[in-house]
Short mmCIF file of C-alpha atoms in Angstrom, two decimals:
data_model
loop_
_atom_site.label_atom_id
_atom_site.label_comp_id
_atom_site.label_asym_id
_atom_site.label_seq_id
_atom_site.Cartn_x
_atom_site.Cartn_y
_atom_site.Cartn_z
CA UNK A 1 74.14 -129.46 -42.61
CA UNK A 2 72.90 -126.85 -45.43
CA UNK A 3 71.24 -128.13 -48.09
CA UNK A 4 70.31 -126.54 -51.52
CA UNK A 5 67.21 -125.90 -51.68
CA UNK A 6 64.75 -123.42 -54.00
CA UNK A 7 67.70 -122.17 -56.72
CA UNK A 8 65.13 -119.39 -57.98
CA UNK A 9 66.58 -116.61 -55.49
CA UNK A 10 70.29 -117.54 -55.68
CA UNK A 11 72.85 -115.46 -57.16
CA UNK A 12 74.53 -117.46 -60.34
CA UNK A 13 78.15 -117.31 -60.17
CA UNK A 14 78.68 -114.86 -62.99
CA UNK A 15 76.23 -112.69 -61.06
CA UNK A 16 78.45 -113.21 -58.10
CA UNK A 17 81.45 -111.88 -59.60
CA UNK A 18 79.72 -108.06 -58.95
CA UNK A 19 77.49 -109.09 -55.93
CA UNK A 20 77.65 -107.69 -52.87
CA UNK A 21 79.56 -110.06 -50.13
CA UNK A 22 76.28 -110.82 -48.41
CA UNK A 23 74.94 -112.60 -51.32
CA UNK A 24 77.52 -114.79 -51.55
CA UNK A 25 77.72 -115.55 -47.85
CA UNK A 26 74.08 -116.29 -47.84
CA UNK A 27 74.29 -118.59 -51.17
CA UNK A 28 77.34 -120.42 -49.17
CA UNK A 29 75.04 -120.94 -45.83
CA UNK A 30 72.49 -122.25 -48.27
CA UNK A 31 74.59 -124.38 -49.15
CA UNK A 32 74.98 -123.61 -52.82
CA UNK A 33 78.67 -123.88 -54.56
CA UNK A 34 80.16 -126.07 -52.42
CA UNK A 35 84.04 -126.07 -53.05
CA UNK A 36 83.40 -123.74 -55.82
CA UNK A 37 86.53 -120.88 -56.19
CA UNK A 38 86.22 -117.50 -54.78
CA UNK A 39 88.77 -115.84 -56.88
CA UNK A 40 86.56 -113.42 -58.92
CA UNK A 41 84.20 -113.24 -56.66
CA UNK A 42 82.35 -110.06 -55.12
CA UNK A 43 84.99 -108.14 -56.79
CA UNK A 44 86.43 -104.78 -55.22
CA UNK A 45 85.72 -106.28 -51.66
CA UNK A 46 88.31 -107.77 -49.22
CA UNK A 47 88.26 -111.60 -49.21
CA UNK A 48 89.64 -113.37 -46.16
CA UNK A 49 91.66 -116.46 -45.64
CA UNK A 50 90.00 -118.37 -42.23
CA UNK A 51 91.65 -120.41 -39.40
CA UNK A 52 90.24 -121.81 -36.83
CA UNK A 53 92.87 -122.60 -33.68
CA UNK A 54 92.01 -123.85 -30.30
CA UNK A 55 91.97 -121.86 -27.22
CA UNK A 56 95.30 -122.82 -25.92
CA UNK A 57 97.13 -121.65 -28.55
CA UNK A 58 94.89 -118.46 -30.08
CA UNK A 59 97.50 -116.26 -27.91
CA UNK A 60 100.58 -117.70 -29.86
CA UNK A 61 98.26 -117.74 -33.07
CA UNK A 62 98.07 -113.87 -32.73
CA UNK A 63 101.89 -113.50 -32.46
CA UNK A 64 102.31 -115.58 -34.97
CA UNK A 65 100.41 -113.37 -37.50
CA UNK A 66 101.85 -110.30 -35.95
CA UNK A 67 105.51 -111.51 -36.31
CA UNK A 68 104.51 -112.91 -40.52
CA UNK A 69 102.58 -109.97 -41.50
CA UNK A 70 103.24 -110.84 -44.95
CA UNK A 71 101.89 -114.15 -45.25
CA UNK A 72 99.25 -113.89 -42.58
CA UNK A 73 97.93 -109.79 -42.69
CA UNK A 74 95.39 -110.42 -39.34
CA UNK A 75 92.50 -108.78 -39.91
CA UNK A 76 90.44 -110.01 -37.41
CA UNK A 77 90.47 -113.05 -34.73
CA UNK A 78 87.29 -113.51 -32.52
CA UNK A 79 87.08 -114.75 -29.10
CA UNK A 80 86.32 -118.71 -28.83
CA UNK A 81 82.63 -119.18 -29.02
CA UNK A 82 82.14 -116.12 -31.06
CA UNK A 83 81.10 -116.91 -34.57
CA UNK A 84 80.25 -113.41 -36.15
CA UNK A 85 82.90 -111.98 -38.27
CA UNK A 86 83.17 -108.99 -36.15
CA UNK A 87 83.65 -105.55 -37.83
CA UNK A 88 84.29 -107.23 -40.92
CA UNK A 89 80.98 -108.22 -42.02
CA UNK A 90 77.40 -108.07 -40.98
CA UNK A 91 75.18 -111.24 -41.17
CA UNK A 92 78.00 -113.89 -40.75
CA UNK A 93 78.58 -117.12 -39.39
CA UNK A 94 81.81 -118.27 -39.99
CA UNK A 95 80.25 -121.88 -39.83
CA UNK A 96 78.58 -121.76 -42.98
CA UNK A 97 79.30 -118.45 -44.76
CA UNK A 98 82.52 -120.27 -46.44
CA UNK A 99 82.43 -122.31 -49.86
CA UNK A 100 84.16 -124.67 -48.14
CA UNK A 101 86.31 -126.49 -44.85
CA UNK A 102 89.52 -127.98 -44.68
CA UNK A 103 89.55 -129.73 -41.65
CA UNK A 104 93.04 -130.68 -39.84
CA UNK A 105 93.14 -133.13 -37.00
CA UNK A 106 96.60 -133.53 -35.42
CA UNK A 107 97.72 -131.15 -37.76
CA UNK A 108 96.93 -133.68 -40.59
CA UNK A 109 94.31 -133.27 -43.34
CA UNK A 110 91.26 -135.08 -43.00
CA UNK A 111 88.33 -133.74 -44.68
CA UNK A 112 86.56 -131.14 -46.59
CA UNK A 113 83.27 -130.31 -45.10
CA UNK A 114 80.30 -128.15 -46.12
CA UNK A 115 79.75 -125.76 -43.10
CA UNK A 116 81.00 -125.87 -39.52
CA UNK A 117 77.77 -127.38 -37.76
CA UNK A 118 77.99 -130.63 -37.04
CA UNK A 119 81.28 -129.51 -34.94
CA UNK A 120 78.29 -128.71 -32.22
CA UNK A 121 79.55 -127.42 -28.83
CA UNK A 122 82.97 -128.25 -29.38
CA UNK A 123 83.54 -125.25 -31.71
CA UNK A 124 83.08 -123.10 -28.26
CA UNK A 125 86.88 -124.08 -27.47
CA UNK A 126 88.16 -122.44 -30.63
CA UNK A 127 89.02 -118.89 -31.86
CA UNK A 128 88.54 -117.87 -35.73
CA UNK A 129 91.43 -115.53 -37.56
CA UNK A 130 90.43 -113.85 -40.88
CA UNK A 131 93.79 -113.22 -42.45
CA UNK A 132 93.90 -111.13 -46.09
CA UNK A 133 93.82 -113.00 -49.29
CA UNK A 134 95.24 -111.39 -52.71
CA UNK A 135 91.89 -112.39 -54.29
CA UNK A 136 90.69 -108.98 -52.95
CA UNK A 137 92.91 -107.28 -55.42
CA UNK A 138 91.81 -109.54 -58.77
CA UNK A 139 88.94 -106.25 -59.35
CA UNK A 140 92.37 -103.94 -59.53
CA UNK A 141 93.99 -106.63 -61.56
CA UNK A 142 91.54 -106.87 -64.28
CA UNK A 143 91.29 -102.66 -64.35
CA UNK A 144 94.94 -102.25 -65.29
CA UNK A 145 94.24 -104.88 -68.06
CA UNK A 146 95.99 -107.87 -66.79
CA UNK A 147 94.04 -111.16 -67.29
CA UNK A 148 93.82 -113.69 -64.41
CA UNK A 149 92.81 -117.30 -65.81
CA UNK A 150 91.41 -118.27 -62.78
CA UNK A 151 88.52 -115.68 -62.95
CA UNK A 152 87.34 -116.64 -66.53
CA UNK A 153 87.36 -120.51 -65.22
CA UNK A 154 85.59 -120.69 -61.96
CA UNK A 155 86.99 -124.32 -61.68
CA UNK A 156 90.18 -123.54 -61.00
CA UNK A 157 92.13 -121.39 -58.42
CA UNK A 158 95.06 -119.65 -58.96
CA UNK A 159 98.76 -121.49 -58.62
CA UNK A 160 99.88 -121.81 -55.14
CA UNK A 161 103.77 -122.92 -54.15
CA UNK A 162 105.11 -123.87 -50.81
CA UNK A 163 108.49 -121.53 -50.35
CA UNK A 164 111.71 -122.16 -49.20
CA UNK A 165 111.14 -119.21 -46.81
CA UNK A 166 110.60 -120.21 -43.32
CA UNK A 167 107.59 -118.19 -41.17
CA UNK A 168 109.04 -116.78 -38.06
CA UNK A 169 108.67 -119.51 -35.26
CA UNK A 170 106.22 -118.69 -32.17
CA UNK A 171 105.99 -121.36 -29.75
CA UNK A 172 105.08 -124.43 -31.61
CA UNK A 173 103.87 -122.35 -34.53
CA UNK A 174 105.90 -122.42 -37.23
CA UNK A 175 105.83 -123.34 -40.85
CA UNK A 176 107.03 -122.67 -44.82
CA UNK A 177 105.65 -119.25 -46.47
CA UNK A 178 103.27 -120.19 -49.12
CA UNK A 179 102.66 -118.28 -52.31
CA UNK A 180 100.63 -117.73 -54.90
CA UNK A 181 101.53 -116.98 -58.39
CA UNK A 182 100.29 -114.98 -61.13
CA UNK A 183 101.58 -115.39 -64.65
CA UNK A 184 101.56 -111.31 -66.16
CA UNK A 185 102.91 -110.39 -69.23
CA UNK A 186 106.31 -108.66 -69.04
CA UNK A 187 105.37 -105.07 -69.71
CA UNK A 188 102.76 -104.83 -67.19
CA UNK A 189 104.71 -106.20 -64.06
CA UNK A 190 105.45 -102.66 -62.73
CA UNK A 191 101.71 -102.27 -63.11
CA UNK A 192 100.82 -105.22 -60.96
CA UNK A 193 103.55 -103.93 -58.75
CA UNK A 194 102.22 -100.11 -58.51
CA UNK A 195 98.87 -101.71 -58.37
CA UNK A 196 98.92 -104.32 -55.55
CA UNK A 197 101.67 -102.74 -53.01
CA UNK A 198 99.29 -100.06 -51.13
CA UNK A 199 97.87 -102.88 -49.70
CA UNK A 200 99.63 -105.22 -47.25
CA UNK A 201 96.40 -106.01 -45.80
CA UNK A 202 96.09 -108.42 -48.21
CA UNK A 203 99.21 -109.83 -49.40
CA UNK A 204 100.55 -106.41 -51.15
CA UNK A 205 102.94 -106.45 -53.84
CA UNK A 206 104.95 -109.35 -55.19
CA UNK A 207 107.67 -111.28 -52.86
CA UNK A 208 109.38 -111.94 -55.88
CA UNK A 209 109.71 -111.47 -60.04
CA UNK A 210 110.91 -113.58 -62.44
CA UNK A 211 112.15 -117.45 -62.47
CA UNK A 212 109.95 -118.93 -60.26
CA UNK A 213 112.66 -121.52 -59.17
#
């Protein structure tokens, strides 16, 4: 497991917030801000959302993303045993270049782990999926002056709300939409809606405005 070591060389997290994504992959394998927030982070680069899904069912897990675009934009899915990020980003390992793991067993929470590694060989069986995540438009956010609480308080993440929308169902895949939800000040909605919708890769424009009831 990575452990923190010489803090000399190590991007602080204010200095992350413009870094490039390789610094905060390698600060992450080093084992530095462990369950620390992303939002803010590396800003103007896509961020990705991560699942890792066994072999058996990486062939549903693809139709699954391709029939919910919204909620899951695919951006890349590697082959099992295959632990680089692919075209995404140079330098990766997706088992320790994340903050931090949930890990699921029988499709039940069980832990939150560090990095990947002491998974061993039995990581070989599984295929990783980097969907889009909205933090990748916080940079665009903050430019058209709206202010996101989450980035000025690095201990918190922004509000997230299980829908009554239902995911369409692949195989044994299926599942709830989940949201997230920014509070913006009346008279720049249309901004944040100009703003965010060129880019379904990552969530796009709002799914809804208003009440959120």
């Amino acid at each position: 497991m990575a452990t923190p070591g010489n803090t000399n060389d190590v991007p602080s997290l204010e200095q992350l917030q413009t870094s490039l994504p390789v610094e905060g992959r390698r600060a992450f394998r080093r084992g530095f801000y462990f369950k620390k927030e992303t939002g803010g982070l590396c800003r103007g680069y896509v961020q990705a959302n991560l699942a890792g899904v066994h072999a058996q069912y990486a062939d549903d897990f693809v139709e699954f993303c391709r029939a919910n675009e919204g909620p899951l934009p695919l951006l890349h899915h590697s082959q099992p045993g295959d632990f680089s990020a692919g075209p995404l980003a140079d330098d990766s390992d997706v088992r320790t270049d994340f903050a931090a793991y949930y890990v699921l067993k029988y499709g039940e929470y069980v832990d939150i782990a560090k990095d990947l590694l002491p998974f061993g060989d039995v990581l070989n069986e599984y295929a990783f999926f980097y969907t889009g995540c909205s933090f990748s438009f916080d940079k665009i956010l903050l430019d058209t002056g709206i202010r996101l609480a989450y980035v000025d308080n690095p201990d918190i993440t922004v509000s997230m709300y299980t829908t009554n929308i239902h995911c369409h169902r692949i195989g044994t895949l299926q599942g709830p939409v989940v949201v997230s939800m920014r509070p913006i000040p009346r008279h720049l909605v249309q901004v944040a809606v100009r703003a965010t919708n060129p880019l379904p890769d990552v969530h796009g424009a709002p799914i809804h405005i208003g009440c959120f009831g």
